[in-house]
mmCIF file of C-alpha atoms in Angstrom:
data_model
loop_
_atom_site.group_PDB
_atom_site.id
_atom_site.type_symbol
_atom_site.label_atom_id
_atom_site.label_comp_id
_atom_site.label_asym_id
_atom_site.label_seq_id
_atom_site.Cartn_x
_atom_site.Cartn_y
_atom_site.Cartn_z
ATOM 1 C CA THR B 29 -18.193 19.594 9.154
ATOM 2 C CA GLY B 30 -14.434 19.228 9.472
ATOM 3 C CA GLY B 31 -14.852 16.323 11.866
ATOM 4 C CA GLN B 32 -17.187 14.516 9.477
ATOM 5 C CA ILE B 33 -14.773 15.037 6.582
ATOM 6 C CA GLY B 34 -11.961 13.618 8.722
ATOM 7 C CA LEU B 35 -14.086 10.573 9.576
ATOM 8 C CA LEU B 36 -14.953 9.952 5.928
ATOM 9 C CA ALA B 37 -11.293 10.302 4.915
ATOM 10 C CA GLY B 38 -10.183 7.849 7.593
ATOM 11 C CA LEU B 39 -12.809 5.197 6.838
ATOM 12 C CA SER B 40 -11.331 4.048 3.527
ATOM 13 C CA PRO B 41 -7.888 2.892 4.775
ATOM 14 C CA LEU B 42 -9.460 1.279 7.850
ATOM 15 C CA VAL B 43 -11.863 -0.770 5.728
ATOM 16 C CA SER B 44 -9.071 -1.607 3.276
ATOM 17 C CA LEU B 45 -7.027 -2.987 6.179
ATOM 18 C CA ALA B 46 -9.367 -5.968 6.407
ATOM 19 C CA ALA B 47 -10.838 -5.966 2.907
ATOM 20 C CA SER B 48 -7.647 -6.418 0.892
ATOM 21 C CA PRO B 49 -6.483 -9.629 2.653
ATOM 22 C CA PHE B 50 -10.073 -10.907 2.650
ATOM 23 C CA TRP B 51 -10.518 -10.607 -1.120
ATOM 24 C CA THR B 52 -7.013 -11.745 -2.084
ATOM 25 C CA GLY B 53 -7.270 -14.665 0.346
ATOM 26 C CA THR B 54 -10.610 -15.632 -1.166
ATOM 27 C CA ALA B 55 -9.091 -15.437 -4.666
ATOM 28 C CA ASP B 56 -6.195 -17.699 -3.680
ATOM 29 C CA ALA B 57 -8.429 -20.158 -1.818
ATOM 30 C CA THR B 58 -10.997 -20.480 -4.635
ATOM 31 C CA ARG B 59 -8.606 -19.909 -7.599
ATOM 32 C CA ARG B 60 -11.094 -17.349 -8.964
ATOM 33 C CA HIS B 61 -8.711 -14.405 -9.305
ATOM 34 C CA LYS B 62 -10.154 -13.009 -12.540
ATOM 35 C CA ALA B 63 -13.785 -13.322 -11.412
ATOM 36 C CA ILE B 64 -13.082 -11.549 -8.121
ATOM 37 C CA LEU B 65 -11.075 -8.814 -9.863
ATOM 38 C CA ALA B 66 -13.908 -8.205 -12.352
ATOM 39 C CA MET B 67 -16.538 -8.167 -9.597
ATOM 40 C CA THR B 68 -14.626 -5.687 -7.433
ATOM 41 C CA ILE B 69 -13.901 -3.380 -10.394
ATOM 42 C CA VAL B 70 -17.595 -3.274 -11.323
ATOM 43 C CA GLY B 71 -18.567 -2.767 -7.680
ATOM 44 C CA ALA B 72 -16.054 0.045 -7.108
ATOM 45 C CA GLY B 73 -17.250 1.882 -10.229
ATOM 46 C CA GLY B 74 -20.871 1.509 -9.172
ATOM 47 C CA MET B 75 -20.160 2.825 -5.679
ATOM 48 C CA ALA B 76 -18.358 5.839 -7.174
ATOM 49 C CA LEU B 77 -21.440 6.724 -9.250
ATOM 50 C CA LEU B 78 -23.724 6.336 -6.233
ATOM 51 C CA LEU B 79 -21.414 8.565 -4.179
ATOM 52 C CA SER B 80 -21.704 11.330 -6.778
ATOM 53 C CA ARG B 81 -25.463 11.547 -6.146
ATOM 54 C CA GLN B 82 -25.437 11.421 -2.346
ATOM 55 C CA THR B 83 -25.335 14.355 0.085
ATOM 56 C CA GLU B 84 -26.526 12.835 3.378
ATOM 57 C CA PHE B 85 -23.733 12.037 5.815
ATOM 58 C CA GLY B 86 -25.120 8.670 6.917
ATOM 59 C CA TRP B 87 -25.392 7.403 3.348
ATOM 60 C CA LEU B 88 -21.912 8.744 2.555
ATOM 61 C CA VAL B 89 -20.479 6.683 5.432
ATOM 62 C CA ALA B 90 -22.153 3.519 4.141
ATOM 63 C CA LEU B 91 -21.188 4.078 0.504
ATOM 64 C CA ILE B 92 -17.560 4.953 1.285
ATOM 65 C CA CYS B 93 -17.260 1.780 3.378
ATOM 66 C CA LEU B 94 -18.668 -0.268 0.495
ATOM 67 C CA TYR B 95 -16.436 1.512 -2.016
ATOM 68 C CA ALA B 96 -13.323 0.856 0.101
ATOM 69 C CA PHE B 97 -14.340 -2.776 0.614
ATOM 70 C CA LEU B 98 -14.721 -3.365 -3.125
ATOM 71 C CA SER B 99 -11.756 -1.333 -4.402
ATOM 72 C CA ALA B 100 -9.206 -2.602 -1.849
ATOM 73 C CA PRO B 101 -7.941 -5.742 -3.683
ATOM 74 C CA ILE B 102 -7.738 -4.370 -7.239
ATOM 75 C CA PHE B 103 -4.068 -3.337 -7.194
ATOM 76 C CA SER B 104 -2.957 -6.420 -5.254
ATOM 77 C CA LEU B 105 -4.666 -8.839 -7.653
ATOM 78 C CA VAL B 106 -3.245 -7.100 -10.719
ATOM 79 C CA ASP B 107 0.234 -6.962 -9.143
ATOM 80 C CA SER B 108 0.082 -10.706 -8.451
ATOM 81 C CA ALA B 109 -0.937 -11.451 -12.051
ATOM 82 C CA THR B 110 1.741 -9.114 -13.432
ATOM 83 C CA LEU B 111 4.518 -10.794 -11.453
ATOM 84 C CA SER B 112 3.313 -14.212 -12.585
ATOM 85 C CA LEU B 113 3.342 -13.105 -16.225
ATOM 86 C CA LEU B 114 6.846 -11.691 -15.880
ATOM 87 C CA GLY B 115 8.107 -15.111 -14.816
ATOM 88 C CA GLU B 116 11.889 -15.022 -14.521
ATOM 89 C CA ARG B 117 11.903 -11.266 -15.206
ATOM 90 C CA LYS B 118 10.051 -10.238 -12.047
ATOM 91 C CA GLN B 119 12.682 -7.638 -11.219
ATOM 92 C CA ARG B 120 11.390 -5.656 -14.210
ATOM 93 C CA TYR B 121 8.021 -5.110 -12.521
ATOM 94 C CA GLY B 122 8.808 -1.401 -12.084
ATOM 95 C CA ARG B 123 8.861 -0.911 -15.859
ATOM 96 C CA VAL B 124 5.237 -2.041 -15.954
ATOM 97 C CA ARG B 125 4.212 -0.134 -12.823
ATOM 98 C CA VAL B 126 5.756 3.129 -14.122
ATOM 99 C CA TRP B 127 2.713 3.499 -16.402
ATOM 100 C CA GLY B 128 0.546 3.947 -13.312
ATOM 101 C CA THR B 129 2.601 7.027 -12.482
ATOM 102 C CA VAL B 130 2.346 8.220 -16.081
ATOM 103 C CA GLY B 131 -1.437 7.759 -15.955
ATOM 104 C CA TRP B 132 -1.635 9.747 -12.743
ATOM 105 C CA GLY B 133 0.455 12.584 -14.150
ATOM 106 C CA VAL B 134 -1.500 12.740 -17.427
ATOM 107 C CA MET B 135 -4.981 12.544 -15.916
ATOM 108 C CA ALA B 136 -4.483 15.007 -13.040
ATOM 109 C CA PRO B 137 -4.621 18.150 -15.240
ATOM 110 C CA VAL B 138 -7.278 16.593 -17.524
ATOM 111 C CA ALA B 139 -9.496 15.809 -14.535
ATOM 112 C CA GLY B 140 -8.970 19.294 -13.158
ATOM 113 C CA GLU B 141 -10.041 20.828 -16.473
ATOM 114 C CA LEU B 142 -13.140 18.580 -16.696
ATOM 115 C CA ILE B 143 -14.213 19.387 -13.155
ATOM 116 C CA GLY B 144 -13.597 23.086 -13.670
ATOM 117 C CA ARG B 145 -15.717 23.154 -16.826
ATOM 118 C CA PHE B 146 -18.503 20.687 -16.079
ATOM 119 C CA GLY B 147 -18.640 20.251 -12.302
ATOM 120 C CA LEU B 148 -17.398 17.905 -9.585
ATOM 121 C CA HIS B 149 -19.660 15.020 -10.614
ATOM 122 C CA TRP B 150 -17.330 14.437 -13.595
ATOM 123 C CA ALA B 151 -14.638 13.248 -11.172
ATOM 124 C CA PHE B 152 -16.871 10.288 -10.315
ATOM 125 C CA TRP B 153 -17.996 9.647 -13.887
ATOM 126 C CA GLY B 154 -14.427 9.842 -15.170
ATOM 127 C CA TYR B 155 -13.328 7.349 -12.525
ATOM 128 C CA ALA B 156 -16.112 4.923 -13.439
ATOM 129 C CA ILE B 157 -15.389 5.216 -17.169
ATOM 130 C CA LEU B 158 -11.669 4.565 -16.693
ATOM 131 C CA LEU B 159 -12.457 1.613 -14.417
ATOM 132 C CA GLY B 160 -14.649 0.245 -17.216
ATOM 133 C CA ILE B 161 -11.693 0.409 -19.594
ATOM 134 C CA GLY B 162 -9.593 -1.278 -16.929
ATOM 135 C CA LEU B 163 -12.191 -4.026 -16.652
ATOM 136 C CA VAL B 164 -11.935 -4.807 -20.387
ATOM 137 C CA ILE B 165 -8.153 -5.089 -20.045
ATOM 138 C CA ALA B 166 -8.383 -7.155 -16.834
ATOM 139 C CA LEU B 167 -10.632 -9.703 -18.503
ATOM 140 C CA ASN B 168 -7.802 -10.393 -20.955
ATOM 141 C CA ILE B 169 -5.143 -10.940 -18.288
ATOM 142 C CA PRO B 170 -4.250 -14.679 -18.193
ATOM 143 C CA PHE B 171 -4.533 -15.379 -14.473
ATOM 144 C CA HIS B 172 -3.906 -19.072 -15.088
ATOM 145 C CA HIS B 173 -0.181 -18.302 -14.877
ATOM 146 C CA ILE B 174 -0.538 -17.808 -11.106
ATOM 147 C CA GLN B 175 1.043 -20.691 -9.199
ATOM 148 C CA VAL B 176 -1.441 -22.827 -7.279
ATOM 149 C CA GLY B 177 0.704 -25.556 -5.692
ATOM 150 C CA GLY B 178 -0.063 -26.637 -2.121
ATOM 151 C CA SER B 179 -3.092 -26.033 0.048
ATOM 152 C CA PHE B 180 -4.238 -22.529 0.946
ATOM 153 C CA ARG B 181 -4.178 -23.221 4.697
ATOM 154 C CA SER B 182 -0.687 -24.652 4.575
ATOM 155 C CA GLY B 183 0.559 -21.688 2.554
ATOM 156 C CA MET B 184 -1.000 -19.210 4.962
ATOM 157 C CA ARG B 185 0.552 -21.010 7.927
ATOM 158 C CA THR B 186 3.958 -20.767 6.279
ATOM 159 C CA LEU B 187 3.450 -17.089 5.478
ATOM 160 C CA LEU B 188 2.215 -16.087 8.945
ATOM 161 C CA THR B 189 5.052 -17.907 10.720
ATOM 162 C CA ASN B 190 7.730 -16.315 8.523
ATOM 163 C CA ARG B 191 9.482 -14.002 11.008
ATOM 164 C CA HIS B 192 11.270 -11.996 8.321
ATOM 165 C CA TRP B 193 8.017 -11.405 6.427
ATOM 166 C CA MET B 194 6.116 -10.239 9.521
ATOM 167 C CA LEU B 195 8.962 -7.914 10.522
ATOM 168 C CA PHE B 196 9.024 -6.548 6.981
ATOM 169 C CA LEU B 197 5.275 -5.809 7.197
ATOM 170 C CA LEU B 198 5.762 -4.062 10.543
ATOM 171 C CA MET B 199 8.340 -1.740 9.015
ATOM 172 C CA VAL B 200 6.109 -1.147 5.982
ATOM 173 C CA PHE B 201 3.463 -0.061 8.490
ATOM 174 C CA PHE B 202 5.803 2.581 9.973
ATOM 175 C CA ALA B 203 6.737 3.712 6.468
ATOM 176 C CA GLY B 204 3.001 4.028 5.738
ATOM 177 C CA VAL B 205 2.578 6.184 8.849
ATOM 178 C CA GLY B 206 5.271 8.543 7.585
ATOM 179 C CA MET B 207 3.896 8.673 4.048
ATOM 180 C CA ALA B 208 0.335 9.286 5.283
ATOM 181 C CA SER B 209 1.440 12.229 7.405
ATOM 182 C CA ILE B 210 3.029 13.751 4.297
ATOM 183 C CA ASN B 211 0.156 13.018 1.927
ATOM 184 C CA ASN B 212 -2.642 14.103 4.278
ATOM 185 C CA TYR B 213 -1.143 17.296 5.647
ATOM 186 C CA LEU B 214 1.301 18.661 3.058
ATOM 187 C CA PHE B 215 -1.091 21.298 1.722
ATOM 188 C CA ILE B 216 -2.051 22.373 5.268
ATOM 189 C CA TYR B 217 1.662 22.719 6.022
ATOM 190 C CA MET B 218 2.314 24.683 2.814
ATOM 191 C CA ASP B 219 -0.678 26.927 3.484
ATOM 192 C CA GLY B 220 0.847 27.767 6.860
ATOM 193 C CA LEU B 221 4.054 28.775 5.072
ATOM 194 C CA GLY B 222 2.078 31.154 2.850
ATOM 195 C CA ALA B 223 2.146 29.054 -0.336
ATOM 196 C CA ASP B 224 -0.643 29.596 -2.871
ATOM 197 C CA GLU B 225 -2.611 26.896 -4.692
ATOM 198 C CA SER B 226 -0.399 27.026 -7.792
ATOM 199 C CA LEU B 227 2.716 26.261 -5.744
ATOM 200 C CA MET B 228 0.878 23.363 -4.100
ATOM 201 C CA GLY B 229 0.025 22.000 -7.548
ATOM 202 C CA ILE B 230 3.644 22.306 -8.647
ATOM 203 C CA ALA B 231 4.737 20.444 -5.505
ATOM 204 C CA LEU B 232 2.432 17.555 -6.441
ATOM 205 C CA THR B 233 3.731 17.547 -10.017
ATOM 206 C CA VAL B 234 7.357 17.488 -8.855
ATOM 207 C CA SER B 235 6.729 14.492 -6.590
ATOM 208 C CA THR B 236 4.908 12.637 -9.379
ATOM 209 C CA LEU B 237 7.710 13.224 -11.896
ATOM 210 C CA SER B 238 10.303 12.055 -9.368
ATOM 211 C CA GLU B 239 8.692 8.587 -9.404
ATOM 212 C CA LEU B 240 9.302 7.959 -13.116
ATOM 213 C CA PRO B 241 13.055 7.185 -13.167
ATOM 214 C CA VAL B 242 12.845 5.174 -9.938
ATOM 215 C CA MET B 243 10.038 2.972 -11.259
ATOM 216 C CA PHE B 244 11.728 2.496 -14.625
ATOM 217 C CA PHE B 245 15.104 1.510 -13.161
ATOM 218 C CA GLY B 246 13.609 -0.367 -10.214
ATOM 219 C CA ASP B 247 15.125 -3.648 -11.396
ATOM 220 C CA ARG B 248 18.610 -2.220 -10.943
ATOM 221 C CA LEU B 249 17.768 -0.983 -7.448
ATOM 222 C CA LEU B 250 16.379 -4.399 -6.486
ATOM 223 C CA LYS B 251 19.485 -6.102 -7.805
ATOM 224 C CA ARG B 252 21.772 -3.672 -5.967
ATOM 225 C CA PHE B 253 20.021 -3.361 -2.602
ATOM 226 C CA GLY B 254 17.468 -6.180 -2.403
ATOM 227 C CA ALA B 255 13.919 -5.669 -1.139
ATOM 228 C CA ARG B 256 14.824 -5.204 2.519
ATOM 229 C CA GLY B 257 17.705 -2.884 1.647
ATOM 230 C CA MET B 258 15.324 -0.759 -0.436
ATOM 231 C CA LEU B 259 12.885 -0.566 2.479
ATOM 232 C CA ILE B 260 15.701 0.634 4.754
ATOM 233 C CA LEU B 261 16.665 3.287 2.187
ATOM 234 C CA ALA B 262 13.063 4.471 1.792
ATOM 235 C CA MET B 263 12.451 4.704 5.546
ATOM 236 C CA ALA B 264 15.660 6.701 6.029
ATOM 237 C CA VAL B 265 14.603 9.129 3.281
ATOM 238 C CA ILE B 266 11.052 9.423 4.713
ATOM 239 C CA GLY B 267 12.415 10.273 8.166
ATOM 240 C CA VAL B 268 14.889 12.838 6.811
ATOM 241 C CA ARG B 269 12.232 14.265 4.468
ATOM 242 C CA LEU B 270 9.875 14.869 7.399
ATOM 243 C CA LEU B 271 12.633 16.553 9.418
ATOM 244 C CA LEU B 272 13.510 18.784 6.446
ATOM 245 C CA TYR B 273 9.877 19.890 6.191
ATOM 246 C CA SER B 274 9.919 20.809 9.867
ATOM 247 C CA ALA B 275 13.136 22.830 9.514
ATOM 248 C CA THR B 276 12.112 25.252 6.738
ATOM 249 C CA ASP B 277 9.813 28.257 6.665
ATOM 250 C CA LEU B 278 10.257 29.005 2.939
ATOM 251 C CA PRO B 279 7.541 27.651 0.590
ATOM 252 C CA TRP B 280 9.869 27.237 -2.411
ATOM 253 C CA VAL B 281 12.191 24.957 -0.400
ATOM 254 C CA VAL B 282 9.312 22.458 -0.229
ATOM 255 C CA LEU B 283 9.658 21.949 -4.005
ATOM 256 C CA ILE B 284 13.281 20.873 -3.521
ATOM 257 C CA ILE B 285 12.317 18.478 -0.721
ATOM 258 C CA GLN B 286 9.597 17.023 -2.960
ATOM 259 C CA LEU B 287 12.305 15.786 -5.337
ATOM 260 C CA VAL B 288 13.202 12.997 -2.887
ATOM 261 C CA HIS B 289 9.659 11.593 -3.090
ATOM 262 C CA GLY B 290 10.936 9.210 -5.758
ATOM 263 C CA LEU B 291 13.051 7.525 -3.083
ATOM 264 C CA THR B 292 10.066 6.970 -0.779
ATOM 265 C CA PHE B 293 6.721 5.631 -2.051
ATOM 266 C CA PRO B 294 7.938 3.998 -5.318
ATOM 267 C CA ILE B 295 10.877 2.399 -3.503
ATOM 268 C CA ILE B 296 8.563 0.980 -0.825
ATOM 269 C CA TYR B 297 6.063 -0.235 -3.411
ATOM 270 C CA LEU B 298 8.659 -1.981 -5.556
ATOM 271 C CA ALA B 299 10.318 -3.535 -2.509
ATOM 272 C CA GLY B 300 7.000 -4.680 -1.013
ATOM 273 C CA VAL B 301 5.610 -6.212 -4.197
ATOM 274 C CA SER B 302 8.905 -8.020 -4.816
ATOM 275 C CA TYR B 303 9.332 -9.278 -1.238
ATOM 276 C CA ALA B 304 5.697 -10.423 -1.021
ATOM 277 C CA ASP B 305 6.211 -12.518 -4.134
ATOM 278 C CA GLN B 306 9.479 -13.963 -2.782
ATOM 279 C CA SER B 307 8.085 -14.764 0.666
ATOM 280 C CA ALA B 308 4.735 -16.318 -0.304
ATOM 281 C CA PRO B 309 4.482 -20.034 -1.129
ATOM 282 C CA PRO B 310 2.611 -20.982 -4.332
ATOM 283 C CA GLY B 311 -1.120 -20.568 -3.863
ATOM 284 C CA VAL B 312 -1.045 -17.543 -1.518
ATOM 285 C CA LYS B 313 0.893 -14.993 -3.562
ATOM 286 C CA ALA B 314 -2.136 -12.749 -4.131
ATOM 287 C CA THR B 315 -2.838 -12.925 -0.392
ATOM 288 C CA ALA B 316 0.718 -11.776 0.351
ATOM 289 C CA GLN B 317 0.237 -8.815 -1.999
ATOM 290 C CA GLY B 318 -2.971 -8.008 -0.131
ATOM 291 C CA MET B 319 -1.167 -8.135 3.225
ATOM 292 C CA PHE B 320 1.494 -5.759 1.935
ATOM 293 C CA GLY B 321 -1.106 -3.334 0.557
ATOM 294 C CA SER B 322 -3.027 -3.521 3.821
ATOM 295 C CA ALA B 323 0.076 -2.720 5.905
ATOM 296 C CA LEU B 324 1.060 0.262 3.727
ATOM 297 C CA MET B 325 -2.209 1.784 2.505
ATOM 298 C CA GLY B 326 -4.580 0.367 5.104
ATOM 299 C CA PHE B 327 -3.256 0.190 8.633
ATOM 300 C CA GLY B 328 -0.270 2.492 7.997
ATOM 301 C CA ALA B 329 -2.315 5.151 6.199
ATOM 302 C CA ALA B 330 -5.057 5.117 8.848
ATOM 303 C CA ALA B 331 -2.600 5.286 11.758
ATOM 304 C CA GLY B 332 -0.572 8.029 10.056
ATOM 305 C CA GLY B 333 -3.651 10.118 9.381
ATOM 306 C CA LEU B 334 -4.868 9.697 12.968
ATOM 307 C CA LEU B 335 -1.458 10.378 14.524
ATOM 308 C CA GLY B 336 -0.947 13.482 12.382
ATOM 309 C CA GLY B 337 -4.375 14.814 13.315
ATOM 310 C CA LEU B 338 -3.797 14.254 17.029
ATOM 311 C CA LEU B 339 -0.403 15.946 16.884
ATOM 312 C CA LEU B 340 -1.830 18.918 14.976
ATOM 313 C CA GLU B 341 -4.188 19.546 17.899
ATOM 314 C CA ARG B 342 -1.149 19.939 20.177
ATOM 315 C CA THR B 343 1.441 21.538 17.909
ATOM 316 C CA ASP B 344 1.890 23.149 14.480
ATOM 317 C CA PRO B 345 2.443 21.255 11.187
ATOM 318 C CA ALA B 346 6.233 21.647 11.493
ATOM 319 C CA GLY B 347 6.160 20.140 14.981
ATOM 320 C CA MET B 348 3.951 17.307 13.756
ATOM 321 C CA TYR B 349 6.368 16.492 10.931
ATOM 322 C CA ARG B 350 9.319 16.602 13.346
ATOM 323 C CA ILE B 351 7.732 14.102 15.737
ATOM 324 C CA VAL B 352 6.589 11.691 13.013
ATOM 325 C CA GLY B 353 10.012 11.884 11.365
ATOM 326 C CA LEU B 354 11.714 10.917 14.621
ATOM 327 C CA VAL B 355 9.228 8.030 15.097
ATOM 328 C CA VAL B 356 10.036 6.677 11.605
ATOM 329 C CA LEU B 357 13.797 6.949 12.172
ATOM 330 C CA ALA B 358 13.499 5.262 15.588
ATOM 331 C CA ALA B 359 11.548 2.400 13.999
ATOM 332 C CA LEU B 360 14.217 2.134 11.294
ATOM 333 C CA PHE B 361 16.962 1.915 13.933
ATOM 334 C CA LEU B 362 15.132 -0.934 15.689
ATOM 335 C CA PHE B 363 14.567 -2.680 12.344
ATOM 336 C CA ILE B 364 18.280 -2.569 11.511
ATOM 337 C CA LEU B 365 19.115 -3.767 15.035
ATOM 338 C CA PHE B 366 16.755 -6.762 14.748
ATOM 339 C CA GLU B 367 18.098 -7.561 11.281
ATOM 340 C CA TRP B 368 21.679 -7.461 12.572
ATOM 341 C CA ARG B 369 20.941 -9.599 15.639
ATOM 342 C CA GLY B 370 18.897 -12.058 13.576
ATOM 343 C CA GLY B 371 21.675 -12.404 11.021
ATOM 344 C CA LYS B 372 24.222 -12.914 13.805
ATOM 345 C CA LYS B 373 22.159 -15.715 15.388
ATOM 346 C CA GLU B 374 21.707 -17.443 12.011
ATOM 347 C CA LYS B 375 25.467 -17.389 11.431
ATOM 348 C CA THR B 376 26.083 -18.807 14.908
ATOM 349 C CA ALA B 377 23.544 -21.581 14.316
#
């Protein structure tokens, strides 16, 4: 049923909320980053194959929870290793991460063709096969470059008492709420405008392509605006983007709005990965990446999906986007206010 589908869709980010910090914290505490990455990759692939053979709702709930638990730390662990390998060139992280966007753009039509020809089960098999290739590559990543100075407990205490870091995570959460409302309900919104499936596909392609230049030149954006400045920019664009959706009733205008996607998710991701690495003491850098991922794609995604669904029961998609857009912009205003007052106090001190 629709309610069951909604529950299954909401389970993954909720489980990831706790799972990502758990796994990355365990990796930092035990210094077994590569072993944990390999184990979670194998587990996620196995859960995907089991999901492809299951049709009972109860088993789907259990398997999706296990899948989310095992897949949650993969990106955070790889991001931590990548930043360590980059050393003094960490600002060039976006030029590595851009290949994730390329992979997404290349595989989307290939996956669609495979599923159309051979059935939906090939989505799961394709995922497992590609994860297997990823596992071979991951086993050759030299995780020994990750800094391990200091005790894990001391590092976590420093991280959790860092006011700027916690405020940054709170704003990432609100950005995640805005992004989730777009990602979860865009096609419902476009359907209400009378758009067909081909236009929806083009909208997804446009947003994917818009990420490429931003990821590639991310080092210049970081140098110009800094991580917190980039987060402010992304939140402003998310809020305006949501309000623009709510103001149009023409399907083709959505394609134009989709062009600004490059100034939302990739900007947040680059800023978050960079700021997590800057804020975390040696020995808890993977944990910081997990906290960032949890705030954006765990708690933020779950809250955004829930809020959007609740609003859709009381208004139309345009009204939902208008309200969420105003919430994001209000949060941004408070963020800037706190930043300004905090900076003023530091200067006075």
